[in-house]
Coordinates of C-alpha atoms and ligand atoms in Angstrom, one line a residue:
X1468 CA 38.5 -177.7 -22.7
X1469 CA 37.1 -175.6 -25.5
X1470 CA 38.4 -172.1 -26.0
X1471 CA 36.7 -169.0 -27.3
X1472 CA 38.4 -169.2 -30.7
X1473 CA 36.2 -172.3 -31.3
X1474 CA 33.0 -170.3 -30.9
X1475 CA 31.2 -168.8 -33.8
X1476 CA 29.9 -165.9 -31.8
X1477 CA 31.1 -163.7 -29.0
X1478 CA 30.7 -165.7 -25.8
X1479 CA 28.1 -163.3 -24.3
X1480 CA 25.8 -163.6 -27.4
X1481 CA 22.1 -164.4 -26.7
X1482 CA 18.6 -163.7 -27.8
X1483 CA 16.8 -161.3 -25.4
X1484 CA 13.1 -160.9 -24.5
X1485 CA 12.5 -158.6 -27.4
X1486 CA 13.7 -161.4 -29.7
X1487 CA 16.8 -159.4 -30.7
X1488 CA 20.4 -160.5 -30.6
X1489 CA 22.3 -159.1 -27.7
X1490 CA 26.1 -159.1 -27.0
X1491 CA 27.7 -158.0 -23.8
X1492 CA 24.2 -157.3 -22.5
X1493 CA 23.6 -154.7 -25.3
X1494 CA 20.7 -155.1 -27.8
X1495 CA 22.2 -155.0 -31.3
X1496 CA 19.2 -153.3 -32.7
X1497 CA 19.5 -150.5 -30.1
X1498 CA 23.2 -150.2 -30.8
X1499 CA 22.5 -149.8 -34.5
X1500 CA 19.9 -147.0 -33.7
X1501 CA 22.2 -145.3 -31.2
X1502 CA 25.4 -145.3 -33.2
X1503 CA 24.3 -145.9 -36.8
X1504 CA 25.5 -148.6 -39.2
X1505 CA 27.8 -150.0 -40.3
X1506 CA 29.1 -150.5 -36.8
X1507 CA 31.8 -152.7 -35.4
X1508 CA 30.9 -154.1 -32.0
X1509 CA 33.5 -155.7 -29.8
X1510 CA 32.7 -157.8 -26.7
X1511 CA 35.2 -157.1 -24.0
X1512 CA 34.5 -160.3 -22.1
X1513 CA 35.4 -162.4 -25.2
X1514 CA 38.7 -160.6 -25.6
X1515 CA 39.7 -160.9 -21.9
X1516 CA 38.5 -164.6 -21.7
X1517 CA 40.6 -165.6 -24.7
X1518 CA 43.6 -163.7 -23.5
X1519 CA 43.3 -165.5 -20.2
X1520 CA 42.8 -168.9 -22.0
X1521 CA 46.2 -168.3 -23.8
X1522 CA 47.9 -167.5 -20.5
X1523 CA 46.4 -170.5 -18.8
X1524 CA 47.2 -172.9 -21.7
X1525 CA 50.8 -172.0 -21.5
X1526 CA 51.1 -171.8 -17.7
X1527 CA 52.6 -175.3 -17.6
X1528 CA 55.7 -173.8 -19.3
X1529 CA 57.8 -171.5 -17.1
X1530 CA 59.2 -169.0 -19.7
X1531 CA 56.4 -167.6 -21.9
X1532 CA 55.7 -164.1 -23.2
X1533 CA 52.4 -163.3 -24.9
X1534 CA 52.4 -160.6 -27.6
X1535 CA 49.3 -159.5 -29.4
X1536 CA 49.7 -159.2 -33.1
X1537 CA 48.5 -155.6 -33.4
X1538 CA 47.8 -155.7 -37.1
X1539 CA 44.6 -157.8 -36.5
X1540 CA 42.9 -154.8 -34.9
X1541 CA 44.6 -152.0 -32.9
X1542 CA 43.1 -149.0 -31.3
X1543 CA 44.1 -147.4 -28.0
X1544 CA 41.3 -149.1 -26.1
X1545 CA 42.4 -152.6 -27.3
X1546 CA 46.0 -151.7 -26.2
X1547 CA 44.6 -150.9 -22.8
X1548 CA 42.7 -154.1 -22.4
X1549 CA 45.6 -156.4 -23.5
X1550 CA 48.1 -154.4 -21.6
X1551 CA 46.0 -155.0 -18.5
X1552 CA 45.9 -158.7 -19.4
X1553 CA 49.8 -158.7 -19.4
X1554 CA 50.3 -158.9 -23.1
X1555 CA 53.1 -157.1 -25.1
X1556 CA 52.5 -156.1 -28.7
X1557 CA 53.9 -157.3 -31.9
X1558 CA 54.0 -154.2 -34.1
X1559 CA 54.9 -153.8 -37.8
X1560 CA 54.9 -150.0 -38.4
X1561 CA 55.6 -146.6 -36.9
X1562 CA 51.8 -146.2 -36.6
X1563 CA 51.4 -149.3 -34.5
X1564 CA 54.4 -148.4 -32.3
X1565 CA 52.9 -144.9 -31.9
X1566 CA 49.5 -146.3 -30.9
X1567 CA 51.0 -148.8 -28.4
X1568 CA 53.2 -146.2 -26.9
X1569 CA 50.6 -143.4 -26.6
X1570 CA 48.1 -145.9 -25.1
X1571 CA 50.6 -146.8 -22.4
X1572 CA 51.8 -150.2 -23.4
X1573 CA 55.0 -151.5 -21.7
X1574 CA 57.4 -151.1 -24.6
X1575 CA 59.9 -153.5 -23.1
X1576 CA 57.4 -156.3 -23.7
X1577 CA 56.9 -155.3 -27.4
X1578 CA 58.5 -156.5 -30.6
X1579 CA 59.0 -154.7 -33.9
X1580 CA 58.6 -156.9 -36.9
X1581 CA 58.3 -156.5 -40.7
X1582 CA 60.1 -157.1 -44.0
X1583 CA 60.9 -153.5 -44.9
X1584 CA 61.2 -151.3 -41.8
X1585 CA 62.4 -147.8 -42.6
X1586 CA 65.4 -146.1 -40.9
X1587 CA 63.0 -143.7 -39.2
X1588 CA 60.8 -146.5 -37.9
X1589 CA 63.8 -148.3 -36.5
X1590 CA 65.0 -145.0 -34.9
X1591 CA 61.5 -144.6 -33.3
X1592 CA 61.6 -148.2 -32.0
X1593 CA 65.0 -147.8 -30.5
X1594 CA 64.2 -144.4 -28.9
X1595 CA 61.0 -145.6 -27.4
X1596 CA 62.8 -148.7 -25.9
X1597 CA 60.9 -151.4 -27.8
X1598 CA 62.2 -154.6 -26.2
X1599 CA 63.0 -156.7 -29.2
X1600 CA 63.4 -156.1 -32.9
X1601 CA 62.9 -159.0 -35.3
X1602 CA 65.4 -158.4 -38.1
X1603 CA 64.2 -159.7 -41.4
X1604 CA 67.0 -159.2 -43.9
X1605 CA 70.6 -158.1 -44.5
X1606 CA 69.8 -154.4 -45.2
X1607 CA 68.0 -154.2 -41.9
X1608 CA 71.0 -155.5 -40.0
X1609 CA 73.1 -152.6 -41.4
X1610 CA 70.4 -150.0 -40.8
X1611 CA 69.6 -151.2 -37.3
X1612 CA 73.2 -151.4 -36.2
X1613 CA 73.7 -147.7 -37.4
X1614 CA 70.6 -146.6 -35.5
X1615 CA 71.7 -148.5 -32.3
X1616 CA 75.2 -147.0 -32.6
X1617 CA 74.0 -143.5 -33.0
X1618 CA 71.8 -143.9 -29.9
X1619 CA 74.7 -145.5 -28.0
X1620 CA 72.6 -148.6 -27.4
X1621 CA 72.9 -152.3 -27.8
X1622 CA 69.6 -153.7 -29.2
X1623 CA 68.3 -157.2 -28.6
X1624 CA 67.3 -158.8 -31.8
X1625 CA 65.7 -162.0 -33.2
X1626 CA 66.4 -163.2 -36.7
X1627 CA 63.2 -163.8 -38.6
X1628 CA 63.6 -167.1 -40.5
X1629 CA 61.6 -169.0 -43.0
X1630 CA 61.3 -172.5 -41.6
X1631 CA 60.1 -174.1 -44.8
X1632 CA 56.8 -175.4 -43.4
X1633 CA 53.7 -175.1 -45.5
X1634 CA 50.3 -174.9 -44.0
X1635 CA 47.0 -175.5 -45.7
X1636 CA 45.6 -172.0 -45.7
X1637 CA 45.0 -169.4 -48.3
X1638 CA 48.1 -168.7 -50.4
X1639 CA 48.1 -165.0 -49.4
X1640 CA 48.2 -165.8 -45.7
X1641 CA 50.9 -168.4 -45.9
X1642 CA 54.3 -167.0 -44.7
X1643 CA 56.5 -169.9 -43.6
X1644 CA 57.0 -171.7 -46.9
X1645 CA 60.5 -171.3 -48.6
X1646 CA 59.4 -169.0 -51.4
X1647 CA 58.2 -166.2 -49.1
X1648 CA 59.1 -162.5 -48.9
X1649 CA 59.6 -162.8 -45.2
X1650 CA 62.8 -163.5 -43.3
X1651 CA 66.1 -165.2 -43.8
X1652 CA 66.2 -168.5 -45.6
X1653 CA 67.9 -171.1 -43.4
X1654 CA 70.8 -171.2 -45.8
X1655 CA 71.4 -167.5 -45.1
X1656 CA 71.5 -167.5 -41.3
X1657 CA 75.2 -168.3 -41.1
X1658 CA 76.1 -165.2 -43.0
X1659 CA 73.7 -163.1 -40.8
X1660 CA 75.2 -164.6 -37.6
X1661 CA 78.8 -164.0 -38.8
X1662 CA 78.0 -160.4 -39.6
X1663 CA 76.4 -159.9 -36.2
X1664 CA 79.4 -161.4 -34.4
X1665 CA 82.1 -159.7 -36.5
X1666 CA 80.7 -156.4 -37.5
X1667 CA 77.4 -155.3 -35.9
X1668 CA 78.6 -154.7 -32.4
X1669 CA 75.4 -152.9 -31.4
X1670 CA 73.2 -155.8 -32.1
X1671 CA 72.7 -158.6 -29.6
X1672 CA 71.2 -161.7 -31.1
X1673 CA 69.0 -163.5 -28.6
X1674 CA 66.9 -165.8 -30.7
X1675 CA 64.9 -166.8 -33.7
X1676 CA 61.5 -165.8 -35.0
X1677 CA 59.1 -167.5 -37.4
X1678 CA 55.4 -167.2 -38.3
X1679 CA 54.0 -169.9 -40.5
X1680 CA 50.7 -168.4 -41.6
X1681 CA 47.3 -167.5 -40.5
X1682 CA 43.9 -169.3 -39.9
X1683 CA 45.8 -172.5 -39.2
X1684 CA 43.8 -175.6 -38.2
X1685 CA 46.7 -178.2 -38.1
X1686 CA 48.3 -178.5 -34.7
X1687 CA 51.3 -180.6 -35.9
X1688 CA 52.6 -177.6 -37.8
X1689 CA 53.5 -176.0 -34.4
X1690 CA 55.3 -179.1 -33.3
X1691 CA 57.3 -179.0 -36.6
X1692 CA 58.0 -175.3 -36.3
X1693 CA 59.5 -175.7 -32.8
X1694 CA 61.6 -178.6 -34.1
X1695 CA 63.0 -176.6 -37.0
X1696 CA 63.8 -173.6 -34.8
X1697 CA 65.5 -175.6 -32.0
X1698 CA 67.5 -177.5 -34.5
X1699 CA 68.8 -174.2 -36.0
X1700 CA 69.6 -172.9 -32.5
X1701 CA 71.6 -176.1 -31.8
X1702 CA 73.4 -175.7 -35.1
X1703 CA 74.3 -172.1 -34.3
X1704 CA 75.4 -173.0 -30.8
X1705 CA 77.7 -175.8 -32.1
X1706 CA 79.2 -173.7 -34.9
X1707 CA 79.6 -170.3 -33.2
X1708 CA 79.3 -171.1 -29.5
X1709 CA 76.4 -168.7 -29.4
X1710 CA 73.7 -169.5 -26.9
X1711 CA 70.3 -168.3 -28.2
X1712 CA 67.7 -168.1 -25.5
X1713 CA 64.4 -167.1 -27.3
X1714 CA 62.1 -168.6 -29.9
X1715 CA 59.2 -166.6 -31.2
X1716 CA 56.6 -168.9 -32.8
X1717 CA 54.4 -166.2 -34.4
X1718 CA 50.6 -166.5 -34.4
X1719 CA 48.2 -168.2 -36.8
X1720 CA 45.7 -170.1 -34.7
X1721 CA 42.4 -170.3 -36.7
X1722 CA 38.9 -169.2 -35.6
X1723 CA 35.4 -170.4 -36.5
X1724 CA 33.9 -168.4 -39.4
X1725 CA 31.2 -170.9 -40.2
X1726 CA 29.5 -173.8 -38.6
X1727 CA 31.7 -176.2 -40.6
X1728 CA 35.0 -174.8 -39.3
X1729 CA 36.6 -176.7 -36.4
X1730 CA 39.7 -174.9 -35.3
X1731 CA 41.7 -176.5 -32.5
X1732 CA 41.7 -175.2 -29.0
X1733 CA 44.4 -173.1 -27.6
X1734 CA 45.3 -175.9 -25.2
X1735 CA 45.9 -178.3 -28.1
X1736 CA 48.3 -175.8 -29.7
X1737 CA 50.1 -175.1 -26.4
X1738 CA 50.4 -178.9 -25.8
X1739 CA 52.0 -179.4 -29.2
X1740 CA 54.5 -176.6 -28.7
X1741 CA 55.5 -177.6 -25.1
X1742 CA 55.8 -181.3 -26.1
X1743 CA 58.0 -180.4 -29.0
X1744 CA 60.3 -178.3 -26.8
X1745 CA 60.7 -181.1 -24.3
X1746 CA 61.2 -183.7 -27.1
X1747 CA 63.6 -181.6 -29.2
X1748 CA 65.6 -179.3 -26.9
X1749 CA 67.6 -182.2 -25.5
X1750 CA 68.0 -183.7 -28.9
X1751 CA 69.7 -180.6 -30.3
X1752 CA 71.5 -179.9 -27.0
X1753 CA 69.9 -176.5 -26.3
X1754 CA 68.5 -175.3 -23.1
X1755 CA 64.7 -174.8 -22.7
X1756 CA 64.2 -171.5 -24.5
X1757 CA 61.9 -168.6 -23.5
X1758 CA 59.0 -168.7 -25.9
X1759 CA 57.0 -165.9 -27.5
X1760 CA 53.5 -166.5 -28.8
X1761 CA 52.0 -163.8 -31.1
X1762 CA 48.3 -164.4 -31.7
X1763 CA 46.3 -161.8 -33.6
X1764 CA 43.2 -163.2 -35.2
X1765 CA 42.4 -165.7 -32.5
X1766 CA 42.5 -163.0 -29.8
X1767 CA 40.3 -160.5 -31.4
X1768 CA 38.4 -162.1 -34.3
X1769 CA 35.6 -163.8 -32.4
X1770 CA 35.0 -160.8 -30.1
X1771 CA 33.9 -158.6 -33.0
X1772 CA 30.8 -158.4 -35.1
X1773 CA 29.7 -155.9 -37.8
X1774 CA 26.2 -154.6 -38.0
X1775 CA 24.8 -153.5 -41.3
X1776 CA 21.4 -152.1 -42.4
X1777 CA 19.7 -153.8 -45.3
X1778 CA 18.8 -151.5 -48.2
X1779 CA 18.0 -152.3 -51.8
X1780 CA 17.6 -155.7 -53.4
X1781 CA 17.6 -157.0 -56.9
X1782 CA 16.1 -160.2 -58.3
X1783 CA 18.0 -161.0 -61.5
X1784 CA 15.4 -162.6 -63.9
X1785 CA 16.0 -166.3 -63.7
X1786 CA 19.1 -165.6 -61.6
X1787 CA 20.4 -164.6 -58.2
X1788 CA 18.7 -162.4 -55.7
X1789 CA 21.1 -159.7 -54.4
X1790 CA 20.4 -157.9 -51.1
X1791 CA 22.6 -154.8 -50.5
X1792 CA 23.8 -153.5 -47.2
X1793 CA 25.3 -150.1 -46.2
X1794 CA 28.9 -151.4 -46.0
X1795 CA 31.0 -153.9 -47.8
X1796 CA 34.6 -154.3 -49.1
X1797 CA 35.8 -151.0 -47.6
X1798 CA 35.0 -152.1 -44.0
X1799 CA 35.7 -155.8 -44.6
X1800 CA 37.9 -156.5 -47.6
X1801 CA 38.4 -160.2 -46.7
X1802 CA 35.7 -161.7 -48.9
X1803 CA 36.9 -160.0 -52.0
X1804 CA 40.6 -160.4 -51.1
X1805 CA 40.7 -164.0 -49.9
X1806 CA 37.3 -165.4 -50.7
X1807 CA 36.7 -165.4 -47.0
X1808 CA 33.3 -166.8 -45.9
X1809 CA 31.2 -165.3 -43.1
X1810 CA 28.1 -166.2 -41.1
X1811 CA 25.3 -163.6 -40.7
X1812 CA 22.0 -163.4 -38.8
X1813 CA 19.2 -160.9 -38.7
X1814 CA 19.6 -159.1 -35.4
X1815 CA 16.0 -157.9 -35.2
X1816 CA 14.4 -161.3 -35.8
X1817 CA 16.9 -164.0 -35.3
X1818 CA 14.3 -166.7 -34.9
X1819 CA 12.8 -166.3 -38.4
X1820 CA 13.2 -169.3 -40.6
X1821 CA 15.7 -169.1 -43.5
X1822 CA 13.4 -169.4 -46.6
X1823 CA 15.4 -168.0 -49.5
X1824 CA 18.8 -168.1 -51.0
X1825 CA 20.4 -164.7 -51.5
X1826 CA 23.7 -163.1 -52.1
X1827 CA 24.6 -160.3 -49.7
X1828 CA 26.3 -157.5 -51.6
X1829 CA 28.1 -154.4 -50.4
X1830 CA 27.5 -150.8 -51.5
X1831 CA 30.8 -150.2 -53.3
X1832 CA 31.4 -149.8 -57.0
X1833 CA 32.9 -153.2 -57.8
X1834 CA 31.1 -156.3 -58.9
X1835 CA 33.4 -158.2 -56.6
X1836 CA 32.0 -156.4 -53.5
X1837 CA 30.1 -159.4 -52.3
X1838 CA 30.0 -160.2 -48.5
X1839 CA 28.3 -163.6 -48.6
X1840 CA 27.4 -165.6 -51.7
X1841 CA 24.3 -167.8 -51.9
X1842 CA 23.3 -168.0 -48.3
X1843 CA 19.9 -169.1 -46.9
X1844 CA 18.3 -166.2 -45.0
X1845 CA 14.8 -165.2 -43.9
X1846 CA 13.2 -162.9 -46.5
X1847 CA 15.2 -159.7 -45.9
X1848 CA 13.5 -156.3 -45.9
X1849 CA 14.8 -152.7 -46.0
X1850 CA 15.8 -151.7 -42.5
X1851 CA 16.6 -155.2 -41.2
X1852 CA 19.9 -155.2 -39.2
X1853 CA 22.3 -157.9 -40.2
X1854 CA 24.9 -159.1 -37.7
X1855 CA 28.1 -160.6 -39.3
X1856 CA 30.0 -162.7 -36.8
X1857 CA 33.8 -163.0 -36.5
X1858 CA 34.7 -159.7 -38.1
X1859 CA 36.9 -158.6 -35.3
X1860 CA 40.2 -159.3 -37.0
X1861 CA 41.5 -157.9 -40.3
X1862 CA 38.3 -155.9 -40.9
X1863 CA 38.7 -152.4 -39.5
X1864 CA 42.5 -152.8 -39.7
X1865 CA 42.3 -153.4 -43.5
X1866 CA 39.5 -150.9 -44.1
X1867 CA 39.7 -148.1 -46.6
X1868 CA 37.9 -145.0 -47.8
X1869 CA 37.1 -146.5 -51.2
X1870 CA 34.4 -144.5 -52.9
X1871 CA 35.1 -141.8 -50.2
X1872 CA 32.8 -143.7 -47.9
X1873 CA 33.3 -142.8 -44.2
X1874 CA 34.9 -145.5 -42.0
X1875 CA 32.4 -146.9 -39.5
X1876 CA 32.5 -146.4 -35.7
X1877 CA 33.5 -149.2 -33.3
X1878 CA 32.0 -149.7 -29.8
X1879 CA 33.1 -151.9 -26.9
X1880 CA 30.3 -153.6 -25.0
X1881 CA 30.5 -155.1 -21.5
X1882 CA 28.0 -155.7 -18.7
X1883 CA 25.2 -153.9 -20.6
X1884 CA 27.3 -150.8 -21.3
X1885 CA 28.5 -149.6 -24.7
X1886 CA 31.4 -147.2 -25.2
X1887 CA 32.8 -145.7 -28.4
X1888 CA 36.4 -146.9 -29.1
X1889 CA 36.6 -145.4 -32.6
X1890 CA 34.5 -142.5 -33.6
X1891 CA 32.7 -142.7 -36.9
X1892 CA 34.6 -140.7 -39.5
X1893 CA 33.2 -137.3 -40.5
X1894 CA 33.3 -135.6 -43.9
X1895 CA 35.7 -133.1 -42.3
X1896 CA 38.0 -136.0 -41.3
X1897 CA 37.8 -137.3 -44.8
X1898 CA 39.2 -134.2 -46.5
X1899 CA 41.5 -133.3 -43.6
X1900 CA 44.6 -134.2 -45.6
X1901 CA 43.5 -132.9 -48.9
X1902 CA 45.3 -129.8 -50.2
X1903 CA 44.3 -127.5 -53.1
X1904 CA 47.4 -125.9 -54.6
X1905 CA 47.2 -122.0 -54.6
X1906 CA 46.9 -121.8 -58.4
X1907 CA 43.8 -124.1 -58.4
X1908 CA 41.9 -122.3 -55.8
X1909 CA 38.5 -120.9 -56.7
Ligands
PLP97 C1 50.3 -161.7 -38.8 C2 51.3 -162.2 -37.8 C3 50.9 -162.7 -36.6 C4 49.4 -162.9 -36.2 O1 48.8 -163.8 -37.1 P1 47.3 -164.3 -36.7 O2 47.0 -165.3 -37.8 O3 46.5 -163.1 -36.8 O4 47.4 -164.9 -35.4 C5 51.9 -163.0 -35.7 N1 53.2 -162.9 -36.0 C6 53.6 -162.4 -37.2 C7 55.1 -162.2 -37.4 C8 52.7 -162.0 -38.1 O5 53.1 -161.6 -39.3

């Protein structure tokens, strides 16, 4: 079965009678008029469908917890949707914990992860009853034990480890290779386990956590990851008599940014993981563990598009033609950060033939602020509405106020209805944290 991460567009995308693109029953040109651009548009049906496809793909395995990797895109409305779908949340900061908790997530189902959590953030996680903390390093073992002790609690933890698996993705989004800033090297886990057993009486080690990278297309990597983690569990069991019960496999499943991307389906990934558990758990003499799956990009990426309005253009004599839009690297830093490639269509005349090669530029003061290089498009005119697909993940969540440009709004569409889920920033919001010292006041 194909799953929604294999689709270039939100699953409800179609061309309507006015020859406009519509998503979730909403005409994108009308959304641009109503809410302004740039505008993030999220299709609720795509989010729920893919969440359900994850649950169904893993339903063959009895002990599975699904956590959404909040860093891909988190707002209170997204928390509500995925909480309703039964997901917990993988969180990496006090801000994400606060958002999940104030939007009513079940904190017992959540996990706190990250390579440099502060004392205050650990305190917040313990106070709010976050179910699991993935401990990344030796300093954190000390800090968390102190926090747990001062709260008179015992805290369930995973050890984040670096499994030494490399995947073929961009260097900045690889995390499982040995020379990584994340987690314990497998040569350091003994020392960590001994400290937990002998000294850190308020920490209860229940399992291991790894995350290999992002935008992964190779399914065998998940087979290997399970193998490495179960082998380590077996080794810890034999050496310390400690029965670990959980493995958290991270996220990473890729999505389709362009027609030439062929990410695997969720079923293929689930199959590799479950097969590896059945092959390897007996081999290392460990019981079938509870597994945690933490997808981010593949849950939210495909559901989101960004609408821009076309403005100025420039034909370099004997060179490129640049067409500028009203957003760019501040609302989507991925092209300039990772050379990420996107697909765009003209929302107000999607049937027009692509006749010229242009480079779509952002409005920010950097030559590197290019959204798509050398792409065939219909001749673009001022006022055209461009729809960029697959911007749902790591767009808004990595956005900035570079050039003091206001962050765009986001709307959620479903059954021909659109609702604001993030208000467009105002100039008052922009200066809300600015302070003029008394002696500089005019
Ligand atoms: C980033 C991250 C994820 C999610 O990765 P995606 O590629 O967005 O699925 C999951 N787990 C951990 C620990 C991460 O750091």
